[in-house]
Amino acid sequence: MKPDMSVLSKRLWSRTKKSDDCWIWLGAKIPKGYGNLGGSSSDGRWMIYTHRLSWELAYGPIPGGMCVCHKCDVPACVRPDHLFLGTKGENNSDMLDKGRYSRGSRRWNAILNERKVLDIVHALSRNVAKYSFDEV
């Protein structure tokens, strides 16, 4: 069980740098840049993303199944008027429309680069029976 909203509000805004543009969360972030607040209670550990907390403080509960999306495309931004609600599909479409989807070797978890993929495709097209993935 997370603390009451007044405690969370104080924690959020005490670690936020406000400007005329984005309000940037300066505390802990996940690798993709989204801020998070966490702690523990008698019920166990809890965590909330700071942009979702900002939305809840400004507008109320987030309806089930909805994402809190960024108009500004800055993951650490917690400014309420930079946020909007959308479904997972709408969030993914927004990401694709704005060119924020990384593909190929630019993905964070890529194992192969474009050259190695072309080498594999070329080897397979020549019916090479064995391609050594040790070379990858």
mmCIF file of C-alpha atoms in Angstrom:
data_model
loop_
_atom_site.group_PDB
_atom_site.id
_atom_site.type_symbol
_atom_site.label_atom_id
_atom_site.label_comp_id
_atom_site.label_asym_id
_atom_site.label_seq_id
_atom_site.Cartn_x
_atom_site.Cartn_y
_atom_site.Cartn_z
ATOM 1 C CA MET A 1 0.000 0.000 0.000
ATOM 2 C CA LYS A 2 1.475 3.320 -1.045
ATOM 3 C CA PRO A 3 1.435 6.400 1.225
ATOM 4 C CA ASP A 4 -1.377 8.920 1.012
ATOM 5 C CA MET A 5 -1.365 11.394 -1.851
ATOM 6 C CA SER A 6 -0.234 14.365 0.257
ATOM 7 C CA VAL A 7 2.974 12.526 1.185
ATOM 8 C CA LEU A 8 3.510 11.459 -2.436
ATOM 9 C CA SER A 9 2.826 15.008 -3.639
ATOM 10 C CA LYS A 10 5.520 16.424 -1.352
ATOM 11 C CA ARG A 11 8.010 13.787 -2.504
ATOM 12 C CA LEU A 12 7.207 14.398 -6.168
ATOM 13 C CA TRP A 13 7.409 18.181 -6.211
ATOM 14 C CA SER A 14 10.452 18.363 -3.903
ATOM 15 C CA ARG A 15 12.479 16.505 -6.552
ATOM 16 C CA THR A 16 11.093 18.262 -9.616
ATOM 17 C CA LYS A 17 12.774 21.109 -11.509
ATOM 18 C CA LYS A 18 10.054 23.360 -12.916
ATOM 19 C CA SER A 19 10.630 25.614 -15.916
ATOM 20 C CA ASP A 20 8.541 27.366 -18.567
ATOM 21 C CA ASP A 21 8.645 24.125 -20.552
ATOM 22 C CA CYS A 22 8.958 20.617 -19.063
ATOM 23 C CA TRP A 23 8.986 19.947 -15.337
ATOM 24 C CA ILE A 24 11.766 17.395 -14.948
ATOM 25 C CA TRP A 25 11.815 14.708 -12.275
ATOM 26 C CA LEU A 26 15.327 14.693 -10.767
ATOM 27 C CA GLY A 27 14.988 11.555 -8.649
ATOM 28 C CA ALA A 28 15.327 7.880 -9.535
ATOM 29 C CA LYS A 29 14.626 6.783 -13.116
ATOM 30 C CA ILE A 30 14.352 3.492 -14.951
ATOM 31 C CA PRO A 31 16.757 2.947 -17.897
ATOM 32 C CA LYS A 32 14.240 4.355 -20.414
ATOM 33 C CA GLY A 33 14.226 7.659 -18.475
ATOM 34 C CA TYR A 34 10.855 7.470 -16.721
ATOM 35 C CA GLY A 35 10.911 8.675 -13.116
ATOM 36 C CA ASN A 36 9.760 6.475 -10.294
ATOM 37 C CA LEU A 37 9.027 6.734 -6.609
ATOM 38 C CA GLY A 38 8.998 3.728 -4.380
ATOM 39 C CA GLY A 39 9.072 2.525 -0.854
ATOM 40 C CA SER A 40 7.877 -0.183 1.428
ATOM 41 C CA SER A 41 4.987 -0.603 3.808
ATOM 42 C CA SER A 42 3.543 -3.350 5.946
ATOM 43 C CA ASP A 43 1.955 -4.701 2.738
ATOM 44 C CA GLY A 44 5.299 -4.946 0.951
ATOM 45 C CA ARG A 45 7.194 -2.838 -1.567
ATOM 46 C CA TRP A 46 5.494 -0.428 -3.987
ATOM 47 C CA MET A 47 6.537 1.733 -6.934
ATOM 48 C CA ILE A 48 4.767 4.374 -9.018
ATOM 49 C CA TYR A 49 5.940 6.158 -12.155
ATOM 50 C CA THR A 50 6.192 9.881 -11.488
ATOM 51 C CA HIS A 51 4.328 10.973 -14.630
ATOM 52 C CA ARG A 52 1.407 8.759 -13.582
ATOM 53 C CA LEU A 53 1.524 10.219 -10.067
ATOM 54 C CA SER A 54 1.522 13.741 -11.502
ATOM 55 C CA TRP A 55 -1.560 12.897 -13.578
ATOM 56 C CA GLU A 56 -3.373 11.487 -10.547
ATOM 57 C CA LEU A 57 -2.546 14.529 -8.418
ATOM 58 C CA ALA A 58 -3.806 16.912 -11.120
ATOM 59 C CA TYR A 59 -6.770 15.036 -12.603
ATOM 60 C CA GLY A 60 -7.679 12.107 -10.359
ATOM 61 C CA PRO A 61 -7.468 8.336 -10.776
ATOM 62 C CA ILE A 62 -6.252 6.844 -14.035
ATOM 63 C CA PRO A 63 -8.970 4.672 -15.593
ATOM 64 C CA GLY A 64 -8.098 0.980 -15.809
ATOM 65 C CA GLY A 65 -6.117 -0.017 -18.884
ATOM 66 C CA MET A 66 -5.101 3.546 -19.734
ATOM 67 C CA CYS A 67 -1.562 4.849 -20.235
ATOM 68 C CA VAL A 68 -0.360 8.302 -19.243
ATOM 69 C CA CYS A 69 1.391 9.571 -22.374
ATOM 70 C CA HIS A 70 3.709 12.543 -22.945
ATOM 71 C CA LYS A 71 2.863 15.274 -25.482
ATOM 72 C CA CYS A 72 6.451 16.523 -25.084
ATOM 73 C CA ASP A 73 8.076 13.073 -25.485
ATOM 74 C CA VAL A 74 10.316 13.686 -22.455
ATOM 75 C CA PRO A 75 10.058 10.591 -20.216
ATOM 76 C CA ALA A 76 11.185 12.479 -17.070
ATOM 77 C CA CYS A 77 8.607 15.261 -17.581
ATOM 78 C CA VAL A 78 5.912 15.406 -14.896
ATOM 79 C CA ARG A 79 4.163 18.609 -15.965
ATOM 80 C CA PRO A 80 0.437 17.745 -15.927
ATOM 81 C CA ASP A 81 -0.462 19.734 -19.051
ATOM 82 C CA HIS A 82 2.226 17.812 -20.990
ATOM 83 C CA LEU A 83 0.433 14.540 -20.228
ATOM 84 C CA PHE A 84 -2.601 12.868 -21.768
ATOM 85 C CA LEU A 85 -4.433 9.584 -21.408
ATOM 86 C CA GLY A 86 -4.376 6.967 -24.150
ATOM 87 C CA THR A 87 -4.763 3.258 -24.660
ATOM 88 C CA LYS A 88 -1.696 1.085 -25.217
ATOM 89 C CA GLY A 89 -2.503 1.110 -28.937
ATOM 90 C CA GLU A 90 -2.783 4.910 -29.016
ATOM 91 C CA ASN A 91 0.483 5.216 -27.089
ATOM 92 C CA ASN A 92 2.223 2.892 -29.571
ATOM 93 C CA SER A 93 0.757 4.802 -32.545
ATOM 94 C CA ASP A 94 1.935 8.086 -31.020
ATOM 95 C CA MET A 95 5.434 6.622 -30.634
ATOM 96 C CA LEU A 96 5.515 5.395 -34.244
ATOM 97 C CA ASP A 97 4.043 8.635 -35.651
ATOM 98 C CA LYS A 98 6.767 10.644 -33.916
ATOM 99 C CA GLY A 99 9.602 8.336 -35.039
ATOM 100 C CA ARG A 100 10.597 7.310 -31.515
ATOM 101 C CA TYR A 101 10.599 3.581 -32.232
ATOM 102 C CA SER A 102 14.116 2.204 -32.471
ATOM 103 C CA ARG A 103 14.739 -0.615 -34.914
ATOM 104 C CA GLY A 104 17.619 -2.855 -35.802
ATOM 105 C CA SER A 105 20.931 -2.374 -34.047
ATOM 106 C CA ARG A 106 19.670 0.822 -32.395
ATOM 107 C CA ARG A 107 17.430 -1.244 -30.102
ATOM 108 C CA TRP A 108 18.728 -1.440 -26.549
ATOM 109 C CA ASN A 109 18.699 -5.244 -26.610
ATOM 110 C CA ALA A 110 20.047 -5.799 -30.148
ATOM 111 C CA ILE A 111 22.391 -8.737 -30.571
ATOM 112 C CA LEU A 112 23.013 -8.486 -34.313
ATOM 113 C CA ASN A 113 23.888 -5.458 -36.406
ATOM 114 C CA GLU A 114 22.592 -4.888 -39.948
ATOM 115 C CA ARG A 115 25.763 -6.288 -41.593
ATOM 116 C CA LYS A 116 25.551 -9.565 -39.659
ATOM 117 C CA VAL A 117 21.859 -9.956 -40.546
ATOM 118 C CA LEU A 118 22.671 -9.483 -44.239
ATOM 119 C CA ASP A 119 25.472 -12.078 -43.957
ATOM 120 C CA ILE A 120 23.017 -14.591 -42.452
ATOM 121 C CA VAL A 121 20.371 -13.874 -45.102
ATOM 122 C CA HIS A 122 22.994 -14.240 -47.845
ATOM 123 C CA ALA A 123 24.240 -17.538 -46.390
ATOM 124 C CA LEU A 124 20.687 -18.880 -46.113
ATOM 125 C CA SER A 125 19.842 -17.808 -49.664
ATOM 126 C CA ARG A 126 22.788 -19.861 -50.943
ATOM 127 C CA ASN A 127 21.437 -22.874 -49.018
ATOM 128 C CA VAL A 128 24.486 -22.934 -46.810
ATOM 129 C CA ALA A 129 23.754 -25.836 -44.509
ATOM 130 C CA LYS A 130 25.541 -24.508 -41.486
ATOM 131 C CA TYR A 131 25.978 -20.929 -40.359
ATOM 132 C CA SER A 132 28.091 -20.557 -37.277
ATOM 133 C CA PHE A 133 26.478 -18.206 -34.803
ATOM 134 C CA ASP A 134 29.844 -18.097 -33.039
ATOM 135 C CA GLU A 135 30.832 -15.706 -35.844
ATOM 136 C CA VAL A 136 27.970 -13.380 -34.950
#
